[in-house]
PDB file of C-alpha atoms in Angstrom:
ATOM      1  CA  MET A  25     115.563 -12.608   8.427  1.00 66.00           C
ATOM      2  CA  GLN A  26     112.120 -14.505   8.970  1.00 73.00           C
ATOM      3  CA  LEU A  27     113.946 -16.999  10.937  1.00 74.00           C
ATOM      4  CA  PHE A  28     115.224 -14.223  13.184  1.00 75.00           C
ATOM      5  CA  ASP A  29     111.834 -12.856  13.493  1.00 81.00           C
ATOM      6  CA  ASP A  30     110.424 -16.146  14.496  1.00 86.00           C
ATOM      7  CA  MET A  31     113.041 -16.591  17.083  1.00 88.00           C
ATOM      8  CA  ALA A  32     112.306 -13.314  18.590  1.00 89.00           C
ATOM      9  CA  ARG A  33     108.692 -13.949  18.820  1.00 91.00           C
ATOM     10  CA  GLN A  34     109.305 -17.417  20.478  1.00 95.00           C
ATOM     11  CA  ARG A  35     111.765 -15.893  23.104  1.00 96.00           C
ATOM     12  CA  ALA A  36     109.317 -13.147  23.933  1.00 96.00           C
ATOM     13  CA  GLN A  37     106.638 -15.561  24.446  1.00 96.00           C
ATOM     14  CA  ILE A  38     108.690 -17.814  26.788  1.00 97.00           C
ATOM     15  CA  TYR A  39     109.684 -14.957  28.838  1.00 98.00           C
ATOM     16  CA  ARG A  40     106.051 -13.655  29.152  1.00 97.00           C
ATOM     17  CA  TRP A  41     105.005 -17.203  29.968  1.00 97.00           C
ATOM     18  CA  PHE A  42     107.213 -17.507  32.782  1.00 98.00           C
ATOM     19  CA  SER A  43     106.454 -13.922  33.983  1.00 97.00           C
ATOM     20  CA  LEU A  44     102.723 -14.817  34.176  1.00 96.00           C
ATOM     21  CA  LEU A  45     103.485 -18.239  36.000  1.00 97.00           C
ATOM     22  CA  LEU A  46     105.472 -16.342  38.673  1.00 98.00           C
ATOM     23  CA  PHE A  47     103.378 -13.122  38.957  1.00 95.00           C
ATOM     24  CA  GLN A  48     100.747 -14.555  41.414  1.00 95.00           C
ATOM     25  CA  GLU A  49      98.911 -17.460  42.565  1.00 97.00           C
ATOM     26  CA  LEU A  50      97.306 -19.195  39.542  1.00 97.00           C
ATOM     27  CA  SER A  51      93.498 -19.402  39.059  1.00 96.00           C
ATOM     28  CA  ASP A  52      91.966 -22.730  38.474  1.00 93.00           C
ATOM     29  CA  GLU A  53      91.516 -21.555  34.760  1.00 94.00           C
ATOM     30  CA  ALA A  54      95.145 -20.632  34.353  1.00 95.00           C
ATOM     31  CA  LEU A  55      96.349 -23.857  35.912  1.00 93.00           C
ATOM     32  CA  ALA A  56      94.155 -25.939  33.526  1.00 90.00           C
ATOM     33  CA  GLY A  57      95.267 -23.729  30.863  1.00 93.00           C
ATOM     34  CA  LEU A  58      98.834 -24.972  31.220  1.00 94.00           C
ATOM     35  CA  ARG A  59      97.719 -28.042  29.478  1.00 91.00           C
ATOM     36  CA  ASP A  60      95.995 -26.370  26.507  1.00 93.00           C
ATOM     37  CA  LYS A  61      97.398 -26.772  22.902  1.00 93.00           C
ATOM     38  CA  ASN A  62      99.347 -23.583  23.018  1.00 93.00           C
ATOM     39  CA  ASN A  63     101.303 -24.195  26.308  1.00 94.00           C
ATOM     40  CA  LEU A  64     101.672 -27.926  25.193  1.00 94.00           C
ATOM     41  CA  ALA A  65     103.284 -26.517  22.012  1.00 94.00           C
ATOM     42  CA  LEU A  66     105.487 -24.103  23.864  1.00 95.00           C
ATOM     43  CA  MET A  67     106.856 -26.839  26.141  1.00 95.00           C
ATOM     44  CA  ASN A  68     107.342 -29.366  23.257  1.00 95.00           C
ATOM     45  CA  GLY A  69     109.334 -26.681  21.603  1.00 95.00           C
ATOM     46  CA  LEU A  70     111.538 -26.239  24.556  1.00 96.00           C
ATOM     47  CA  LYS A  71     112.015 -30.144  24.620  1.00 96.00           C
ATOM     48  CA  PHE A  72     113.461 -29.899  21.143  1.00 95.00           C
ATOM     49  CA  ILE A  73     116.478 -28.199  22.752  1.00 96.00           C
ATOM     50  CA  PRO A  74     118.619 -30.972  24.222  1.00 96.00           C
ATOM     51  CA  GLU A  75     119.733 -28.978  27.303  1.00 97.00           C
ATOM     52  CA  LEU A  76     116.212 -28.226  28.022  1.00 98.00           C
ATOM     53  CA  LEU A  77     114.760 -31.755  27.595  1.00 98.00           C
ATOM     54  CA  LEU A  78     115.232 -32.894  31.253  1.00 98.00           C
ATOM     55  CA  PRO A  79     114.243 -29.684  33.046  1.00 98.00           C
ATOM     56  CA  THR A  80     111.071 -29.467  30.943  1.00 98.00           C
ATOM     57  CA  ARG A  81     110.079 -32.828  31.665  1.00 98.00           C
ATOM     58  CA  GLN A  82     110.621 -32.368  35.341  1.00 98.00           C
ATOM     59  CA  PHE A  83     108.211 -29.344  35.203  1.00 98.00           C
ATOM     60  CA  GLN A  84     105.652 -31.258  33.198  1.00 97.00           C
ATOM     61  CA  ARG A  85     105.713 -33.975  35.783  1.00 97.00           C
ATOM     62  CA  ARG A  86     105.068 -31.525  38.553  1.00 97.00           C
ATOM     63  CA  LEU A  87     102.414 -29.957  36.477  1.00 97.00           C
ATOM     64  CA  CYS A  88     100.552 -33.324  36.091  1.00 96.00           C
ATOM     65  CA  ALA A  89     100.918 -33.988  39.689  1.00 97.00           C
ATOM     66  CA  ALA A  90      99.602 -30.444  40.559  1.00 96.00           C
ATOM     67  CA  LEU A  91      96.516 -31.183  38.209  1.00 95.00           C
ATOM     68  CA  LYS A  92      95.760 -34.397  39.974  1.00 95.00           C
ATOM     69  CA  ARG A  93      95.387 -32.795  43.554  1.00 95.00           C
ATOM     70  CA  LYS A  94      92.072 -32.863  44.961  1.00 94.00           C
ATOM     71  CA  ALA A  95      91.925 -29.150  45.527  1.00 96.00           C
ATOM     72  CA  ARG A  96      94.464 -28.310  43.013  1.00 96.00           C
ATOM     73  CA  GLN A  97      94.076 -24.497  42.868  1.00 97.00           C
ATOM     74  CA  GLN A  98      93.787 -23.934  46.590  1.00 98.00           C
ATOM     75  CA  GLU A  99      96.818 -26.240  47.156  1.00 98.00           C
ATOM     76  CA  LEU A 100      99.002 -24.632  44.457  1.00 98.00           C
ATOM     77  CA  ALA A 101      97.967 -21.247  45.761  1.00 98.00           C
ATOM     78  CA  ALA A 102      99.171 -22.340  49.351  1.00 97.00           C
ATOM     79  CA  ASP A 103     102.583 -23.433  47.821  1.00 98.00           C
ATOM     80  CA  PHE A 104     102.987 -19.959  46.095  1.00 98.00           C
ATOM     81  CA  ALA A 105     102.051 -18.234  49.304  1.00 97.00           C
ATOM     82  CA  SER A 106     104.303 -20.176  51.522  1.00 97.00           C
ATOM     83  CA  LEU A 107     107.258 -19.952  49.326  1.00 97.00           C
ATOM     84  CA  PHE A 108     107.054 -16.396  47.938  1.00 97.00           C
ATOM     85  CA  LEU A 109     104.996 -14.460  50.303  1.00 96.00           C
ATOM     86  CA  LEU A 110     106.715 -15.671  53.639  1.00 94.00           C
ATOM     87  CA  PRO A 111     109.948 -14.103  54.872  1.00 88.00           C
ATOM     88  CA  SER A 112     113.045 -16.287  54.853  1.00 84.00           C
ATOM     89  CA  PRO A 113     114.011 -18.718  56.115  1.00 87.00           C
ATOM     90  CA  THR A 114     110.627 -20.234  55.487  1.00 89.00           C
ATOM     91  CA  GLY A 115     110.134 -18.517  52.224  1.00 95.00           C
ATOM     92  CA  VAL A 116     112.136 -17.478  49.081  1.00 97.00           C
ATOM     93  CA  SER A 117     112.298 -13.886  48.031  1.00 97.00           C
ATOM     94  CA  PRO A 118     111.046 -13.259  44.331  1.00 97.00           C
ATOM     95  CA  TYR A 119     112.802  -9.784  44.609  1.00 96.00           C
ATOM     96  CA  ALA A 120     116.155  -9.194  43.026  1.00 95.00           C
ATOM     97  CA  GLY A 121     116.879  -6.453  45.549  1.00 93.00           C
ATOM     98  CA  HIS A 122     116.966  -8.887  48.461  1.00 94.00           C
ATOM     99  CA  TYR A 123     119.964 -10.861  47.046  1.00 94.00           C
ATOM    100  CA  PRO A 124     123.615  -9.938  47.967  1.00 90.00           C
ATOM    101  CA  HIS A 125     124.560  -8.458  44.501  1.00 87.00           C
ATOM    102  CA  THR A 126     122.539  -5.150  45.336  1.00 85.00           C
ATOM    103  CA  THR A 127     120.013  -3.481  47.582  1.00 88.00           C
ATOM    104  CA  PRO A 128     116.230  -3.035  47.094  1.00 88.00           C
ATOM    105  CA  SER A 129     116.494   0.604  46.495  1.00 91.00           C
ATOM    106  CA  GLU A 130     119.266   0.277  43.975  1.00 90.00           C
ATOM    107  CA  GLU A 131     117.737  -2.511  41.893  1.00 89.00           C
ATOM    108  CA  ARG A 132     114.287  -0.823  41.832  1.00 90.00           C
ATOM    109  CA  ARG A 133     115.843   2.540  40.768  1.00 90.00           C
ATOM    110  CA  ILE A 134     117.533   0.775  37.878  1.00 91.00           C
ATOM    111  CA  MET A 135     114.377  -1.338  37.005  1.00 91.00           C
ATOM    112  CA  ARG A 136     112.224   1.888  36.978  1.00 89.00           C
ATOM    113  CA  GLN A 137     114.674   3.377  34.554  1.00 90.00           C
ATOM    114  CA  TRP A 138     114.314   0.346  32.227  1.00 89.00           C
ATOM    115  CA  LEU A 139     110.507   0.422  32.558  1.00 89.00           C
ATOM    116  CA  VAL A 140     110.349   4.046  31.673  1.00 87.00           C
ATOM    117  CA  GLU A 141     112.413   3.559  28.504  1.00 86.00           C
ATOM    118  CA  LEU A 142     109.920   0.896  27.532  1.00 85.00           C
ATOM    119  CA  ALA A 143     106.831   2.790  28.550  1.00 82.00           C
ATOM    120  CA  LEU A 144     105.827  -0.069  30.976  1.00 80.00           C
ATOM    121  CA  VAL A 145     104.170   0.250  34.112  1.00 72.00           C
ATOM    122  CA  PRO A 146     103.908  -2.630  36.923  1.00 66.00           C
ATOM    123  CA  LYS A 147     100.642  -4.062  37.695  1.00 62.00           C
ATOM    124  CA  ASN A 148      98.929  -3.703  41.107  1.00 60.00           C
ATOM    125  CA  ASN A 149     101.859  -1.418  42.390  1.00 71.00           C
ATOM    126  CA  GLU A 150     104.272  -4.570  42.471  1.00 76.00           C
ATOM    127  CA  ALA A 151     107.811  -3.665  43.441  1.00 88.00           C
ATOM    128  CA  THR A 152     109.838  -3.290  40.182  1.00 92.00           C
ATOM    129  CA  ASP A 153     112.564  -5.772  41.092  1.00 94.00           C
ATOM    130  CA  HIS A 154     109.946  -8.716  41.223  1.00 95.00           C
ATOM    131  CA  ILE A 155     111.102 -11.645  39.037  1.00 97.00           C
ATOM    132  CA  ALA A 156     107.712 -11.549  37.024  1.00 96.00           C
ATOM    133  CA  ILE A 157     108.326  -7.966  36.254  1.00 94.00           C
ATOM    134  CA  GLN A 158     111.818  -8.442  35.136  1.00 96.00           C
ATOM    135  CA  LEU A 159     110.709 -11.176  32.940  1.00 97.00           C
ATOM    136  CA  ALA A 160     107.898  -9.169  31.311  1.00 94.00           C
ATOM    137  CA  LEU A 161     110.581  -6.353  30.835  1.00 95.00           C
ATOM    138  CA  MET A 162     112.782  -8.852  28.945  1.00 96.00           C
ATOM    139  CA  ALA A 163     109.889  -9.941  26.631  1.00 96.00           C
ATOM    140  CA  ALA A 164     109.190  -6.369  25.714  1.00 94.00           C
ATOM    141  CA  LEU A 165     112.727  -5.466  25.090  1.00 94.00           C
ATOM    142  CA  ILE A 166     113.035  -8.545  22.732  1.00 94.00           C
ATOM    143  CA  GLU A 167     109.658  -7.098  20.888  1.00 91.00           C
ATOM    144  CA  VAL A 168     110.917  -3.634  20.402  1.00 88.00           C
ATOM    145  CA  ASP A 169     113.107  -4.297  17.329  1.00 83.00           C
ATOM    146  CA  PRO A 170     114.112  -7.927  16.597  1.00 75.00           C
ATOM    147  CA  HIS A 171     116.717  -6.804  14.174  1.00 76.00           C
ATOM    148  CA  SER A 172     118.627  -4.135  16.437  1.00 81.00           C
ATOM    149  CA  GLU A 173     122.092  -5.395  17.401  1.00 86.00           C
ATOM    150  CA  ILE A 174     121.985  -2.655  20.010  1.00 87.00           C
ATOM    151  CA  LEU A 175     118.984  -4.112  21.484  1.00 88.00           C
ATOM    152  CA  LEU A 176     120.442  -7.537  21.409  1.00 91.00           C
ATOM    153  CA  ALA A 177     123.324  -6.100  23.330  1.00 90.00           C
ATOM    154  CA  GLN A 178     120.897  -4.494  25.765  1.00 92.00           C
ATOM    155  CA  GLN A 179     119.196  -7.958  26.228  1.00 94.00           C
ATOM    156  CA  TYR A 180     122.505  -9.582  27.053  1.00 94.00           C
ATOM    157  CA  HIS A 181     123.237  -6.826  29.539  1.00 93.00           C
ATOM    158  CA  PHE A 182     119.986  -7.155  31.215  1.00 95.00           C
ATOM    159  CA  LEU A 183     119.955 -11.060  31.499  1.00 96.00           C
ATOM    160  CA  HIS A 184     123.740 -10.875  32.642  1.00 92.00           C
ATOM    161  CA  GLN A 185     123.467  -8.174  35.055  1.00 91.00           C
ATOM    162  CA  HIS A 186     119.937  -8.223  36.364  1.00 92.00           C
ATOM    163  CA  LEU A 187     118.743 -11.821  36.273  1.00 96.00           C
ATOM    164  CA  LEU A 188     121.833 -14.266  36.295  1.00 96.00           C
ATOM    165  CA  VAL A 189     123.255 -12.450  39.213  1.00 95.00           C
ATOM    166  CA  TRP A 190     120.655 -13.745  41.551  1.00 97.00           C
ATOM    167  CA  LEU A 191     118.619 -16.405  39.835  1.00 98.00           C
ATOM    168  CA  PRO A 192     120.964 -19.325  40.631  1.00 97.00           C
ATOM    169  CA  LEU A 193     120.538 -18.624  44.444  1.00 97.00           C
ATOM    170  CA  PHE A 194     116.799 -18.014  43.927  1.00 98.00           C
ATOM    171  CA  SER A 195     116.456 -21.450  42.263  1.00 98.00           C
ATOM    172  CA  LYS A 196     118.690 -23.018  44.720  1.00 98.00           C
ATOM    173  CA  ARG A 197     116.603 -21.878  47.657  1.00 97.00           C
ATOM    174  CA  SER A 198     113.323 -22.767  45.913  1.00 98.00           C
ATOM    175  CA  TYR A 199     114.417 -26.455  45.459  1.00 97.00           C
ATOM    176  CA  GLN A 200     115.312 -26.563  49.167  1.00 97.00           C
ATOM    177  CA  ARG A 201     112.076 -25.034  50.292  1.00 97.00           C
ATOM    178  CA  ASP A 202     109.409 -25.874  47.832  1.00 97.00           C
ATOM    179  CA  ASN A 203     108.160 -29.261  49.207  1.00 95.00           C
ATOM    180  CA  PHE A 204     105.693 -30.040  46.294  1.00 97.00           C
ATOM    181  CA  GLY A 205     108.223 -28.917  43.687  1.00 98.00           C
ATOM    182  CA  PHE A 206     106.074 -27.182  41.141  1.00 98.00           C
ATOM    183  CA  TYR A 207     107.576 -23.804  41.456  1.00 99.00           C
ATOM    184  CA  ALA A 208     111.037 -25.124  41.998  1.00 98.00           C
ATOM    185  CA  ALA A 209     110.922 -27.034  38.554  1.00 98.00           C
ATOM    186  CA  ALA A 210     109.548 -23.982  36.712  1.00 98.00           C
ATOM    187  CA  ILE A 211     112.483 -21.882  38.180  1.00 99.00           C
ATOM    188  CA  GLY A 212     115.017 -24.459  37.343  1.00 98.00           C
ATOM    189  CA  LEU A 213     113.631 -24.575  33.766  1.00 99.00           C
ATOM    190  CA  LEU A 214     113.673 -20.753  33.595  1.00 99.00           C
ATOM    191  CA  LEU A 215     117.230 -20.544  34.727  1.00 98.00           C
ATOM    192  CA  ARG A 216     118.568 -23.063  32.261  1.00 98.00           C
ATOM    193  CA  PHE A 217     116.553 -21.274  29.417  1.00 98.00           C
ATOM    194  CA  ILE A 218     118.152 -17.924  30.221  1.00 98.00           C
ATOM    195  CA  GLN A 219     121.660 -19.530  30.417  1.00 97.00           C
ATOM    196  CA  LEU A 220     120.985 -20.876  26.772  1.00 97.00           C
ATOM    197  CA  ASP A 221     119.375 -17.569  25.761  1.00 96.00           C
ATOM    198  CA  ILE A 222     122.433 -15.739  26.726  1.00 95.00           C
ATOM    199  CA  GLU A 223     124.665 -18.115  24.609  1.00 94.00           C
ATOM    200  CA  TRP A 224     122.177 -17.615  21.648  1.00 92.00           C
ATOM    201  CA  ILE A 225     122.558 -13.909  21.778  1.00 92.00           C
ATOM    202  CA  ILE A 226     126.383 -14.044  21.700  1.00 90.00           C
ATOM    203  CA  ASP A 227     126.313 -16.455  18.857  1.00 88.00           C
ATOM    204  CA  SER A 228     123.868 -14.298  16.995  1.00 80.00           C
ATOM    205  CA  PHE A 229     126.234 -11.453  16.487  1.00 70.00           C
ATOM    206  CA  PRO A 230     128.487 -13.172  14.055  1.00 58.00           C
ATOM    207  CA  MET A 231     125.388 -14.932  12.489  1.00 45.00           C
ATOM    208  CA  ARG A 232     123.750 -11.547  11.790  1.00 49.00           C
ATOM    209  CA  ASP A 233     126.955 -10.000  10.539  1.00 44.00           C
ATOM    210  CA  SER A 234     127.568 -12.787   7.921  1.00 39.00           C
ATOM    211  CA  ASN A 235     123.909 -12.643   6.658  1.00 43.00           C
ATOM    212  CA  GLU A 236     123.824  -8.950   6.245  1.00 42.00           C
ATOM    213  CA  GLY A 237     127.324  -8.211   5.080  1.00 37.00           C
TER     214      GLY A 237
END
């Protein structure tokens, strides 16, 4: 049971970490904080998962390169703006509703329903289908009740129906258009983590049954 609690805490922490990374331009303090002991522990933990070793190393290399830039905060903020704030084909939309599987109005309607159920309110009036809000919602969903199989099923549904349906294309376009590569590496790592997290959720059902039955 404690192992399951620890796994839930770590999963929520990772989703929240990605949410903060992709929500807005990083301040200089936030950028430097990516090298503090807590963030290093998080990334070292990701590298213990064989499938995440390479994408985590790729992200760490881009982070080290970002920290060495002369005007690191301003340059990374410019990368963020050119990648996520400019319209296509120059930029890459971080909004799920801009992808072929849905429409902005439909995706935001569904996201508002999820947010109301979890008593969450987006910051700064951000549209509810923004990638950062979806990731924050996932973190909150994990934390509601780590032992509920109903909520595990909801997590699977949310990841499968509201993230994996557009993240592969989001990641592909980011790699094509992010010249420096910091955000593309982060999104590539996120995508691989979510794919593995879905596998873990599927595997957790029989594991939980055998432990409790």
